[in-house]
mmCIF file of C-alpha atoms and ligand atoms in Angstrom:
data_model
loop_
_atom_site.group_PDB
_atom_site.id
_atom_site.type_symbol
_atom_site.label_atom_id
_atom_site.label_comp_id
_atom_site.label_asym_id
_atom_site.label_seq_id
_atom_site.Cartn_x
_atom_site.Cartn_y
_atom_site.Cartn_z
ATOM 1 C CA MET A 1 136.330 122.088 148.105
ATOM 2 C CA THR A 2 139.463 119.977 148.126
ATOM 3 C CA LEU A 3 140.162 116.417 149.218
ATOM 4 C CA LEU A 4 141.854 117.686 152.378
ATOM 5 C CA ASP A 5 138.684 119.505 153.433
ATOM 6 C CA ASP A 6 137.370 116.197 154.798
ATOM 7 C CA ILE A 7 140.039 116.252 157.490
ATOM 8 C CA ARG A 8 140.519 120.028 157.848
ATOM 9 C CA PRO A 9 141.299 120.888 161.467
ATOM 10 C CA ALA A 10 139.548 123.855 163.115
ATOM 11 C CA ARG A 11 141.337 127.191 163.124
ATOM 12 C CA GLY A 12 144.252 126.992 165.545
ATOM 13 C CA SER A 13 144.328 123.176 165.600
ATOM 14 C CA SER A 14 146.212 120.485 163.787
ATOM 15 C CA CYS A 15 145.731 116.984 162.407
ATOM 16 C CA VAL A 16 147.995 114.257 161.075
ATOM 17 C CA VAL A 17 147.444 113.515 157.365
ATOM 18 C CA PRO A 18 147.385 109.731 156.886
ATOM 19 C CA PRO A 19 149.115 108.382 153.762
ATOM 20 C CA GLU A 20 145.709 107.270 152.411
ATOM 21 C CA ALA A 21 144.495 110.874 152.342
ATOM 22 C CA ALA A 22 147.667 111.963 150.558
ATOM 23 C CA ALA A 23 147.251 109.144 148.043
ATOM 24 C CA ASP A 24 143.918 110.641 147.000
ATOM 25 C CA LEU A 25 145.856 113.722 145.861
ATOM 26 C CA VAL A 26 148.069 111.896 143.311
ATOM 27 C CA PRO A 27 147.023 113.114 139.846
ATOM 28 C CA ARG A 28 146.518 110.641 136.994
ATOM 29 C CA ILE A 29 148.287 111.966 133.898
ATOM 30 C CA PRO A 30 145.806 111.921 130.987
ATOM 31 C CA ALA A 31 146.710 109.812 127.966
ATOM 32 C CA ASP A 32 146.718 112.832 125.674
ATOM 33 C CA ALA A 33 149.023 114.920 127.902
ATOM 34 C CA HIS A 34 151.932 116.801 126.397
ATOM 35 C CA LYS A 35 154.954 118.347 128.085
ATOM 36 C CA TYR A 36 153.403 121.829 128.291
ATOM 37 C CA SER A 37 150.010 120.605 129.447
ATOM 38 C CA ARG A 38 151.833 118.967 132.395
ATOM 39 C CA GLY A 39 153.201 122.384 133.345
ATOM 40 C CA VAL A 40 156.501 124.266 133.221
ATOM 41 C CA CYS A 41 158.414 124.559 136.487
ATOM 42 C CA GLU A 42 161.005 127.327 136.583
ATOM 43 C CA LEU A 43 163.676 127.334 139.282
ATOM 44 C CA TYR A 44 165.807 130.358 140.230
ATOM 45 C CA VAL A 45 168.316 128.601 142.375
ATOM 46 C CA GLY A 46 171.963 127.975 143.342
ATOM 47 C CA SER A 47 174.881 130.292 143.999
ATOM 48 C CA LYS A 48 178.642 130.231 143.625
ATOM 49 C CA ASP A 49 178.958 128.460 146.967
ATOM 50 C CA TYR A 50 175.960 126.141 146.651
ATOM 51 C CA PRO A 51 175.603 124.921 143.061
ATOM 52 C CA GLY A 52 174.566 121.487 144.402
ATOM 53 C CA ALA A 53 171.270 122.808 145.765
ATOM 54 C CA ALA A 54 170.353 123.948 142.252
ATOM 55 C CA VAL A 55 171.085 120.467 140.876
ATOM 56 C CA LEU A 56 169.111 118.682 143.600
ATOM 57 C CA SER A 57 166.040 120.923 143.428
ATOM 58 C CA SER A 58 165.897 121.025 139.608
ATOM 59 C CA CYS A 59 166.361 117.263 139.257
ATOM 60 C CA ALA A 60 163.638 116.685 141.885
ATOM 61 C CA ALA A 61 161.244 118.868 139.924
ATOM 62 C CA ASN A 62 162.083 116.911 136.777
ATOM 63 C CA LYS A 63 161.340 113.573 138.459
ATOM 64 C CA LEU A 64 157.722 114.303 139.417
ATOM 65 C CA ALA A 65 154.525 115.543 137.726
ATOM 66 C CA CYS A 66 155.497 118.593 135.673
ATOM 67 C CA GLY A 67 156.405 118.274 131.997
ATOM 68 C CA TYR A 68 159.189 120.851 131.537
ATOM 69 C CA VAL A 69 161.890 122.186 133.874
ATOM 70 C CA ILE A 70 163.880 125.374 133.306
ATOM 71 C CA ALA A 71 166.708 126.113 135.788
ATOM 72 C CA TYR A 72 168.079 129.647 136.000
ATOM 73 C CA THR A 73 171.352 129.173 137.812
ATOM 74 C CA THR A 74 175.093 129.813 138.059
ATOM 75 C CA SER A 75 177.671 128.586 135.579
ATOM 76 C CA ARG A 76 178.915 125.675 137.750
ATOM 77 C CA ALA A 77 175.386 124.452 138.378
ATOM 78 C CA ARG A 78 174.541 124.753 134.668
ATOM 79 C CA ALA A 79 177.510 122.538 133.785
ATOM 80 C CA ALA A 80 176.558 119.984 136.443
ATOM 81 C CA LEU A 81 172.927 119.948 135.342
ATOM 82 C CA ARG A 82 173.795 119.535 131.657
ATOM 83 C CA ALA A 83 175.903 116.512 132.595
ATOM 84 C CA GLN A 84 173.483 114.961 135.094
ATOM 85 C CA SER A 85 170.122 115.709 133.541
ATOM 86 C CA PRO A 86 170.255 116.969 129.932
ATOM 87 C CA SER A 87 166.441 117.113 129.702
ATOM 88 C CA ILE A 88 166.466 120.154 131.991
ATOM 89 C CA VAL A 89 166.736 123.446 130.099
ATOM 90 C CA VAL A 90 169.400 125.609 131.769
ATOM 91 C CA ARG A 91 169.729 129.391 131.598
ATOM 92 C CA ASP A 92 171.951 131.994 133.151
ATOM 93 C CA HIS A 93 171.000 133.052 136.693
ATOM 94 C CA ALA A 94 170.972 136.728 135.782
ATOM 95 C CA SER A 95 168.613 136.174 132.834
ATOM 96 C CA PHE A 96 165.721 135.217 135.145
ATOM 97 C CA ALA A 97 164.957 138.899 135.635
ATOM 98 C CA GLU A 98 165.613 139.722 131.971
ATOM 99 C CA VAL A 99 163.800 137.095 129.902
ATOM 100 C CA ARG A 100 160.210 137.571 128.908
ATOM 101 C CA HIS A 101 158.625 134.600 130.635
ATOM 102 C CA GLU A 102 156.516 132.889 128.023
ATOM 103 C CA ASP A 103 152.802 133.506 127.936
ATOM 104 C CA GLY A 104 150.248 130.899 126.885
ATOM 105 C CA PRO A 105 150.897 127.172 127.358
ATOM 106 C CA ARG A 106 154.654 127.685 127.749
ATOM 107 C CA ARG A 107 154.312 130.068 130.672
ATOM 108 C CA PRO A 108 155.715 128.898 133.997
ATOM 109 C CA ARG A 109 153.052 127.332 136.201
ATOM 110 C CA ALA A 110 155.266 127.395 139.267
ATOM 111 C CA VAL A 111 158.501 129.092 140.271
ATOM 112 C CA VAL A 112 160.884 127.729 142.918
ATOM 113 C CA VAL A 113 163.304 130.306 144.299
ATOM 114 C CA GLY A 114 166.137 130.290 146.838
ATOM 115 C CA CYS A 115 167.522 126.720 147.165
ATOM 116 C CA GLY A 116 171.252 127.310 147.478
ATOM 117 C CA PHE A 117 170.959 131.075 147.940
ATOM 118 C CA PRO A 118 173.125 131.928 150.952
ATOM 119 C CA SER A 119 171.236 132.687 154.155
ATOM 120 C CA SER A 120 171.796 135.992 155.944
ATOM 121 C CA THR A 121 174.363 134.355 158.207
ATOM 122 C CA ALA A 122 176.303 132.940 155.288
ATOM 123 C CA ARG A 123 175.740 136.117 153.255
ATOM 124 C CA ASP A 124 177.597 138.315 155.738
ATOM 125 C CA GLY A 125 180.698 136.250 155.012
ATOM 126 C CA LEU A 126 180.046 136.282 151.269
ATOM 127 C CA LEU A 127 179.577 140.038 151.254
ATOM 128 C CA ARG A 128 183.015 140.406 152.806
ATOM 129 C CA GLU A 129 184.322 138.074 150.067
ATOM 130 C CA LEU A 130 182.520 140.146 147.425
ATOM 131 C CA SER A 131 184.081 143.386 148.651
ATOM 132 C CA ARG A 132 187.471 141.752 148.413
ATOM 133 C CA ALA A 133 186.641 140.439 144.893
ATOM 134 C CA CYS A 134 185.385 143.875 143.820
ATOM 135 C CA ALA A 135 188.598 145.449 145.034
ATOM 136 C CA GLN A 136 190.438 143.128 142.631
ATOM 137 C CA GLY A 137 188.006 143.452 139.680
ATOM 138 C CA VAL A 138 184.193 143.153 139.395
ATOM 139 C CA PRO A 139 182.895 139.556 139.297
ATOM 140 C CA SER A 140 180.411 138.554 136.603
ATOM 141 C CA VAL A 141 176.799 139.450 137.339
ATOM 142 C CA SER A 142 175.642 135.847 137.503
ATOM 143 C CA GLU A 143 178.160 135.032 140.224
ATOM 144 C CA ARG A 144 177.372 137.971 142.534
ATOM 145 C CA PRO A 145 176.327 136.222 145.703
ATOM 146 C CA ALA A 146 174.083 138.755 147.368
ATOM 147 C CA ALA A 147 172.183 140.009 144.310
ATOM 148 C CA ALA A 148 169.767 137.102 143.785
ATOM 149 C CA CYS A 149 168.601 136.783 147.368
ATOM 150 C CA SER A 150 168.078 140.439 148.241
ATOM 151 C CA PRO A 151 164.485 141.321 149.273
ATOM 152 C CA GLU A 152 164.283 143.497 146.106
ATOM 153 C CA SER A 153 165.146 140.524 143.938
ATOM 154 C CA ILE A 154 162.629 138.269 145.700
ATOM 155 C CA ALA A 155 159.991 141.022 145.347
ATOM 156 C CA ARG A 156 160.672 141.132 141.580
ATOM 157 C CA VAL A 157 160.234 137.340 141.366
ATOM 158 C CA LEU A 158 156.852 137.646 143.098
ATOM 159 C CA GLU A 159 155.764 140.568 140.892
ATOM 160 C CA ARG A 160 156.728 138.774 137.691
ATOM 161 C CA SER A 161 155.305 135.375 138.546
ATOM 162 C CA ASP A 162 151.570 135.078 138.063
ATOM 163 C CA CYS A 163 151.687 131.505 139.353
ATOM 164 C CA PRO A 164 152.442 129.669 142.588
ATOM 165 C CA VAL A 165 155.889 130.511 144.002
ATOM 166 C CA LEU A 166 157.847 128.374 146.465
ATOM 167 C CA LEU A 167 160.498 130.119 148.561
ATOM 168 C CA ASP A 168 163.315 128.124 150.195
ATOM 169 C CA GLY A 169 166.835 128.613 151.573
ATOM 170 C CA GLY A 170 168.248 132.114 151.330
ATOM 171 C CA ALA A 171 165.031 133.492 149.778
ATOM 172 C CA LEU A 172 163.381 133.027 153.179
ATOM 173 C CA ASP A 173 165.346 135.952 154.617
ATOM 174 C CA ALA A 174 163.134 138.202 152.443
ATOM 175 C CA MET A 175 160.213 137.413 154.800
ATOM 176 C CA GLY A 176 161.617 140.201 156.970
ATOM 177 C CA SER A 177 160.752 142.756 154.252
ATOM 178 C CA GLY A 178 157.413 144.585 154.499
ATOM 179 C CA ASP A 179 157.335 144.991 150.672
ATOM 180 C CA VAL A 180 157.738 141.261 150.193
ATOM 181 C CA ARG A 181 155.030 140.494 152.768
ATOM 182 C CA ALA A 182 152.674 142.941 151.057
ATOM 183 C CA LEU A 183 153.170 141.093 147.763
ATOM 184 C CA LEU A 184 152.617 137.735 149.483
ATOM 185 C CA GLU A 185 149.396 139.025 151.056
ATOM 186 C CA LYS A 186 147.949 139.793 147.616
ATOM 187 C CA ARG A 187 148.335 136.137 146.603
ATOM 188 C CA THR A 188 145.322 133.955 147.247
ATOM 189 C CA GLY A 189 144.006 130.532 146.160
ATOM 190 C CA ARG A 190 146.145 128.914 143.462
ATOM 191 C CA THR A 191 148.893 131.555 143.617
ATOM 192 C CA THR A 192 149.350 131.453 147.401
ATOM 193 C CA ALA A 193 153.079 131.134 148.013
ATOM 194 C CA VAL A 194 154.623 128.118 149.785
ATOM 195 C CA ILE A 195 157.606 128.565 152.085
ATOM 196 C CA THR A 196 159.815 125.715 153.329
ATOM 197 C CA PRO A 197 161.885 126.796 156.363
ATOM 198 C CA HIS A 198 163.770 124.348 158.580
ATOM 199 C CA LEU A 199 163.657 125.107 162.300
ATOM 200 C CA GLY A 200 166.703 127.386 162.113
ATOM 201 C CA GLU A 201 165.249 129.396 159.216
ATOM 202 C CA ALA A 202 161.883 129.547 161.009
ATOM 203 C CA ALA A 203 163.604 130.998 164.089
ATOM 204 C CA ARG A 204 165.173 133.667 161.895
ATOM 205 C CA ILE A 205 161.802 134.497 160.254
ATOM 206 C CA ALA A 206 160.191 134.676 163.701
ATOM 207 C CA GLN A 207 162.907 137.028 164.930
ATOM 208 C CA ALA A 208 162.633 139.280 161.871
ATOM 209 C CA MET A 209 158.851 139.454 162.284
ATOM 210 C CA ARG A 210 158.908 139.742 166.096
ATOM 211 C CA LEU A 211 157.034 136.493 166.546
ATOM 212 C CA ASP A 212 157.735 134.215 169.509
ATOM 213 C CA GLY A 213 160.561 131.997 168.226
ATOM 214 C CA ASP A 214 160.240 129.637 171.234
ATOM 215 C CA LEU A 215 156.815 128.355 170.187
ATOM 216 C CA ALA A 216 156.371 124.593 169.669
ATOM 217 C CA PRO A 217 156.529 123.621 165.962
ATOM 218 C CA VAL A 218 152.756 123.546 165.302
ATOM 219 C CA ALA A 219 152.244 126.983 166.826
ATOM 220 C CA LEU A 220 155.385 128.385 165.188
ATOM 221 C CA SER A 221 154.357 127.115 161.782
ATOM 222 C CA GLN A 222 150.867 128.592 162.222
ATOM 223 C CA ALA A 223 152.223 131.931 163.409
ATOM 224 C CA ILE A 224 154.556 132.185 160.405
ATOM 225 C CA ALA A 225 151.875 131.132 157.898
ATOM 226 C CA GLU A 226 149.452 133.737 159.236
ATOM 227 C CA ALA A 227 152.066 136.495 159.449
ATOM 228 C CA THR A 228 153.403 135.874 155.935
ATOM 229 C CA SER A 229 150.105 134.879 154.196
ATOM 230 C CA THR A 230 151.765 131.706 152.932
ATOM 231 C CA ILE A 231 151.471 127.948 153.203
ATOM 232 C CA CYS A 232 154.321 127.318 155.665
ATOM 233 C CA MET A 233 155.993 123.887 155.487
ATOM 234 C CA LEU A 234 158.074 123.830 158.688
ATOM 235 C CA LYS A 235 160.643 121.048 158.286
ATOM 236 C CA GLY A 236 161.936 118.958 161.145
ATOM 237 C CA SER A 237 161.445 115.346 162.253
ATOM 238 C CA ASP A 238 157.838 115.920 161.036
ATOM 239 C CA VAL A 239 156.680 118.434 158.456
ATOM 240 C CA TRP A 240 154.149 120.914 159.915
ATOM 241 C CA ILE A 241 152.113 122.468 157.091
ATOM 242 C CA SER A 242 150.090 125.537 158.081
ATOM 243 C CA THR A 243 147.682 127.678 156.095
ATOM 244 C CA PRO A 244 147.217 131.458 156.351
ATOM 245 C CA GLU A 245 143.752 130.664 157.728
ATOM 246 C CA GLY A 246 145.341 128.950 160.744
ATOM 247 C CA SER A 247 145.019 125.136 160.210
ATOM 248 C CA THR A 248 148.005 122.851 160.463
ATOM 249 C CA TYR A 249 148.431 119.491 158.683
ATOM 250 C CA ILE A 250 151.162 117.226 160.000
ATOM 251 C CA VAL A 251 153.084 114.739 157.887
ATOM 252 C CA ASP A 252 154.783 112.406 160.356
ATOM 253 C CA ALA A 253 155.836 109.786 157.824
ATOM 254 C CA GLY A 254 159.521 110.808 157.622
ATOM 255 C CA THR A 255 162.624 109.170 158.967
ATOM 256 C CA TRP A 256 165.879 110.229 160.643
ATOM 257 C CA ALA A 257 167.450 109.097 157.364
ATOM 258 C CA LEU A 258 166.307 112.421 155.867
ATOM 259 C CA ALA A 259 168.571 114.322 158.270
ATOM 260 C CA LYS A 260 171.226 114.839 155.620
ATOM 261 C CA ALA A 261 172.384 117.889 153.644
ATOM 262 C CA GLY A 262 170.375 118.532 150.512
ATOM 263 C CA THR A 263 167.210 116.615 151.314
ATOM 264 C CA GLY A 264 165.368 119.925 151.826
ATOM 265 C CA ASP A 265 166.389 121.031 148.335
ATOM 266 C CA VAL A 266 164.904 117.781 147.004
ATOM 267 C CA LEU A 267 161.651 118.523 148.835
ATOM 268 C CA ALA A 268 161.465 122.062 147.383
ATOM 269 C CA GLY A 269 161.864 120.802 143.810
ATOM 270 C CA ALA A 270 159.362 118.009 144.372
ATOM 271 C CA VAL A 271 156.678 120.374 145.669
ATOM 272 C CA GLY A 272 157.486 122.834 142.853
ATOM 273 C CA SER A 273 156.811 120.090 140.301
ATOM 274 C CA LEU A 274 153.398 119.310 141.819
ATOM 275 C CA LEU A 275 152.517 123.019 141.875
ATOM 276 C CA ALA A 276 153.546 123.350 138.220
ATOM 277 C CA TYR A 277 151.283 120.410 137.324
ATOM 278 C CA GLY A 278 148.407 122.437 138.751
ATOM 279 C CA ILE A 279 147.889 120.905 142.176
ATOM 280 C CA MET A 280 146.685 123.514 144.684
ATOM 281 C CA PRO A 281 149.369 124.818 147.102
ATOM 282 C CA LEU A 282 148.156 123.098 150.294
ATOM 283 C CA GLU A 283 147.590 119.796 148.493
ATOM 284 C CA ALA A 284 150.980 120.038 146.736
ATOM 285 C CA ALA A 285 152.683 120.681 150.103
ATOM 286 C CA VAL A 286 150.992 117.707 151.775
ATOM 287 C CA LEU A 287 151.518 115.319 148.872
ATOM 288 C CA GLY A 288 155.114 116.481 148.323
ATOM 289 C CA ALA A 289 155.938 115.927 151.993
ATOM 290 C CA HIS A 290 154.481 112.404 151.875
ATOM 291 C CA ILE A 291 156.267 111.437 148.643
ATOM 292 C CA HIS A 292 159.533 112.866 150.016
ATOM 293 C CA ALA A 293 159.133 110.984 153.318
ATOM 294 C CA CYS A 294 158.377 107.763 151.437
ATOM 295 C CA ALA A 295 161.419 108.269 149.156
ATOM 296 C CA GLY A 296 163.531 108.780 152.282
ATOM 297 C CA ARG A 297 162.298 105.538 153.808
ATOM 298 C CA MET A 298 162.806 103.608 150.557
ATOM 299 C CA ALA A 299 166.329 104.997 150.099
ATOM 300 C CA GLY A 300 167.248 104.224 153.708
ATOM 301 C CA GLU A 301 166.079 100.592 153.721
ATOM 302 C CA GLY A 302 168.823 98.363 155.117
ATOM 303 C CA LEU A 303 171.352 101.197 155.482
ATOM 304 C CA ALA A 304 172.899 101.729 158.926
ATOM 305 C CA PHE A 305 173.627 105.380 158.342
ATOM 306 C CA GLY A 306 170.943 106.260 155.874
ATOM 307 C CA PRO A 307 171.035 107.523 152.288
ATOM 308 C CA THR A 308 172.361 110.663 150.687
ATOM 309 C CA ALA A 309 170.091 113.352 149.268
ATOM 310 C CA GLU A 310 170.959 111.948 145.818
ATOM 311 C CA ASP A 311 169.580 108.541 146.875
ATOM 312 C CA VAL A 312 166.364 110.202 148.084
ATOM 313 C CA LEU A 313 166.121 112.079 144.791
ATOM 314 C CA ASP A 314 166.456 108.835 142.813
ATOM 315 C CA ARG A 315 163.585 107.225 144.763
ATOM 316 C CA LEU A 316 161.069 110.044 144.159
ATOM 317 C CA PRO A 317 159.374 108.448 141.125
ATOM 318 C CA GLN A 318 158.957 105.058 142.823
ATOM 319 C CA ALA A 319 157.749 106.737 146.001
ATOM 320 C CA ALA A 320 155.056 108.577 144.039
ATOM 321 C CA GLY A 321 154.161 105.278 142.359
ATOM 322 C CA ARG A 322 153.696 103.601 145.748
ATOM 323 C CA PHE A 323 150.999 106.120 146.552
ATOM 324 C CA MET A 324 149.183 105.361 143.313
ATOM 325 C CA ARG A 325 149.232 101.621 143.980
ATOM 326 C CA ARG A 326 147.898 102.203 147.477
ATOM 327 C CA THR A 327 144.647 103.608 146.063
ATOM 328 C CA SER A 328 144.158 101.286 143.076
HETATM 329 N N1 LIG B 1 174.924 120.860 148.222
HETATM 330 C C1 LIG B 1 174.426 122.090 148.385
HETATM 331 O O1 LIG B 1 174.579 122.967 147.555
HETATM 332 C C2 LIG B 1 173.641 122.378 149.623
HETATM 333 C C3 LIG B 1 173.157 123.667 149.810
HETATM 334 N N2 LIG B 1 172.372 123.976 150.838
HETATM 335 C C4 LIG B 1 171.863 125.356 150.835
HETATM 336 O O2 LIG B 1 172.584 126.055 151.808
HETATM 337 C C5 LIG B 1 171.882 127.259 152.087
HETATM 338 C C6 LIG B 1 171.966 127.491 153.563
HETATM 339 O O3 LIG B 1 171.170 126.527 154.261
HETATM 340 P P1 LIG B 1 171.651 125.845 155.635
HETATM 341 O O4 LIG B 1 170.496 125.149 156.150
HETATM 342 O O5 LIG B 1 172.855 124.995 155.406
HETATM 343 O O6 LIG B 1 172.169 127.009 156.542
HETATM 344 P P2 LIG B 1 171.384 128.133 157.339
HETATM 345 O O7 LIG B 1 170.214 128.669 156.616
HETATM 346 O O8 LIG B 1 172.412 129.129 157.725
HETATM 347 O O9 LIG B 1 170.845 127.409 158.656
HETATM 348 C C7 LIG B 1 171.649 126.568 159.429
HETATM 349 C C8 LIG B 1 171.588 126.952 160.898
HETATM 350 O O10 LIG B 1 170.214 126.866 161.343
HETATM 351 C C9 LIG B 1 170.144 126.309 162.645
HETATM 352 N N3 LIG B 1 169.187 125.210 162.763
HETATM 353 C C10 LIG B 1 168.354 125.025 163.772
HETATM 354 N N4 LIG B 1 167.561 123.999 163.552
HETATM 355 C C11 LIG B 1 167.897 123.471 162.392
HETATM 356 C C12 LIG B 1 167.396 122.384 161.633
HETATM 357 N N5 LIG B 1 166.392 121.584 162.051
HETATM 358 N N6 LIG B 1 167.961 122.136 160.448
HETATM 359 C C13 LIG B 1 168.979 122.899 160.007
HETATM 360 N N7 LIG B 1 169.485 123.964 160.690
HETATM 361 C C14 LIG B 1 168.930 124.243 161.879
HETATM 362 C C15 LIG B 1 171.554 125.876 162.993
HETATM 363 O O11 LIG B 1 172.061 126.847 163.858
HETATM 364 P P3 LIG B 1 172.132 126.571 165.446
HETATM 365 O O12 LIG B 1 170.696 126.372 165.846
HETATM 366 O O13 LIG B 1 172.952 125.331 165.554
HETATM 367 O O14 LIG B 1 172.769 127.772 165.958
HETATM 368 C C16 LIG B 1 172.339 125.932 161.696
HETATM 369 O O15 LIG B 1 173.665 126.382 161.889
HETATM 370 C C17 LIG B 1 170.452 127.047 151.612
HETATM 371 O O16 LIG B 1 170.230 127.838 150.485
HETATM 372 C C18 LIG B 1 170.417 125.580 151.206
HETATM 373 O O17 LIG B 1 169.549 125.376 150.089
HETATM 374 C C19 LIG B 1 171.985 123.020 151.825
HETATM 375 O O18 LIG B 1 170.730 122.578 151.388
HETATM 376 C C20 LIG B 1 172.972 121.848 151.916
HETATM 377 C C21 LIG B 1 173.363 121.284 150.596
HETATM 378 N N1 LIG B 2 165.069 113.465 162.132
HETATM 379 C C1 LIG B 2 164.324 113.654 161.029
HETATM 380 N N2 LIG B 2 163.231 112.882 160.808
HETATM 381 C C2 LIG B 2 162.487 113.058 159.692
HETATM 382 N N3 LIG B 2 162.751 113.983 158.726
HETATM 383 C C3 LIG B 2 163.816 114.795 158.906
HETATM 384 C C4 LIG B 2 164.643 114.672 160.043
HETATM 385 N N4 LIG B 2 165.591 115.610 159.956
HETATM 386 C C5 LIG B 2 165.398 116.277 158.799
HETATM 387 N N5 LIG B 2 164.306 115.780 158.171
HETATM 388 C C6 LIG B 2 163.765 116.244 156.888
HETATM 389 O O1 LIG B 2 164.872 116.455 155.981
HETATM 390 C C7 LIG B 2 164.709 117.683 155.260
HETATM 391 C C8 LIG B 2 165.885 118.601 155.626
HETATM 392 O O2 LIG B 2 165.693 119.867 155.040
HETATM 393 P P1 LIG B 2 166.754 121.058 155.236
HETATM 394 O O3 LIG B 2 167.129 121.170 156.663
HETATM 395 O O4 LIG B 2 166.206 122.238 154.551
HETATM 396 O O5 LIG B 2 168.002 120.482 154.461
HETATM 397 P P2 LIG B 2 168.936 121.111 153.329
HETATM 398 O O6 LIG B 2 168.859 122.620 153.465
HETATM 399 O O7 LIG B 2 170.320 120.614 153.666
HETATM 400 O O8 LIG B 2 168.458 120.634 152.023
HETATM 401 C C9 LIG B 2 163.345 118.202 155.649
HETATM 402 O O9 LIG B 2 162.370 117.729 154.736
HETATM 403 C C10 LIG B 2 163.095 117.596 157.032
HETATM 404 O O10 LIG B 2 161.711 117.455 157.323
#
């Protein structure tokens, strides 16, 4: 039984989640909390071409509920993160697959993967670039563009992560792999994966899985959630959040101001943080979408052309606080 059960739509239908219902999901941090009890969020993000997505997603995770953020990323993103947010622990991209992820209280409680990994469209170009680079001398492992986002790499992330996993950006191309879908199907309850496609990524997933890509957003989100056994957060002017059981929750609190590069990376990190704190995947998706929408509205207040993703990122803590005040 969860708080959202009160408004759960019947299989195949949808409902709008009012901000009041989302506010009920905001956890109160206990007075005796410590950084590990609040949860470790690990992010395997960024690439040579998109270090910024690693910075935005990791900083977003650090601004919400979890107590400890570890970013596995490329050298440029590590340098940027050290400068912008020294409280985030940074490690080499390649070491994600090598390190023994801590057991006990220090174990990751959520993993975010794929923000800033090139999509299949972008990857075709990068692969050509890689072949050219290889002809001139092999690039360092951590900078190899295609390695991190291959279906095999995403499958390894799923196999190694006994915790909720959120897949975004280039990691979403792995939905086309039967092996990856088999691993996702084994995940239930707390470890159910969350995926965060925008409409373009959703169309690519639908094509790879032979679903009808022309469906309206609610039906498309439901079809993808059921076919991939995930909580699908389909991102557009609203966020359509569907469960593998076939219900869709709509967060319609956003603003055109969020239509700006990088705001999706902020959303991924924010939801990852809530998952790492221990909030169940559906609830984390709904609450994260509401906090993100509220941060977008706050950041856009009085601006003719809206804020940047960095502005939205900066408003996340206050946006979460607004939800708490709404209930008290
Ligand atoms: N600073 C950084 O490091 C940043 C890094 N980023 C990272 O870049 C990576 C690639 O992600 P991406 O979204 O930029 O490109 P991609 O996956 O190829 O899809 C784009 C194509 O999809 C289509 N499309 C249709 N509807 C759409 C919609 N509603 N919203 C968006 N697109 C829509 C449209 O095609 P069209 O329909 O026009 O043919 C469009 O050409 C990813 O890992 C991300 O994390 C970004 O976050 C930015 C900041
Ligand atoms: N017109 C809009 N109204 C409300 N929210 C929007 C609008 N356009 C985009 N968004 C939100 O902005 C975010 C964009 O995510 P995404 O396309 O993945 O961006 P990026 O990959 O550049 O980070 C999503 O959360 C989406 O719901």
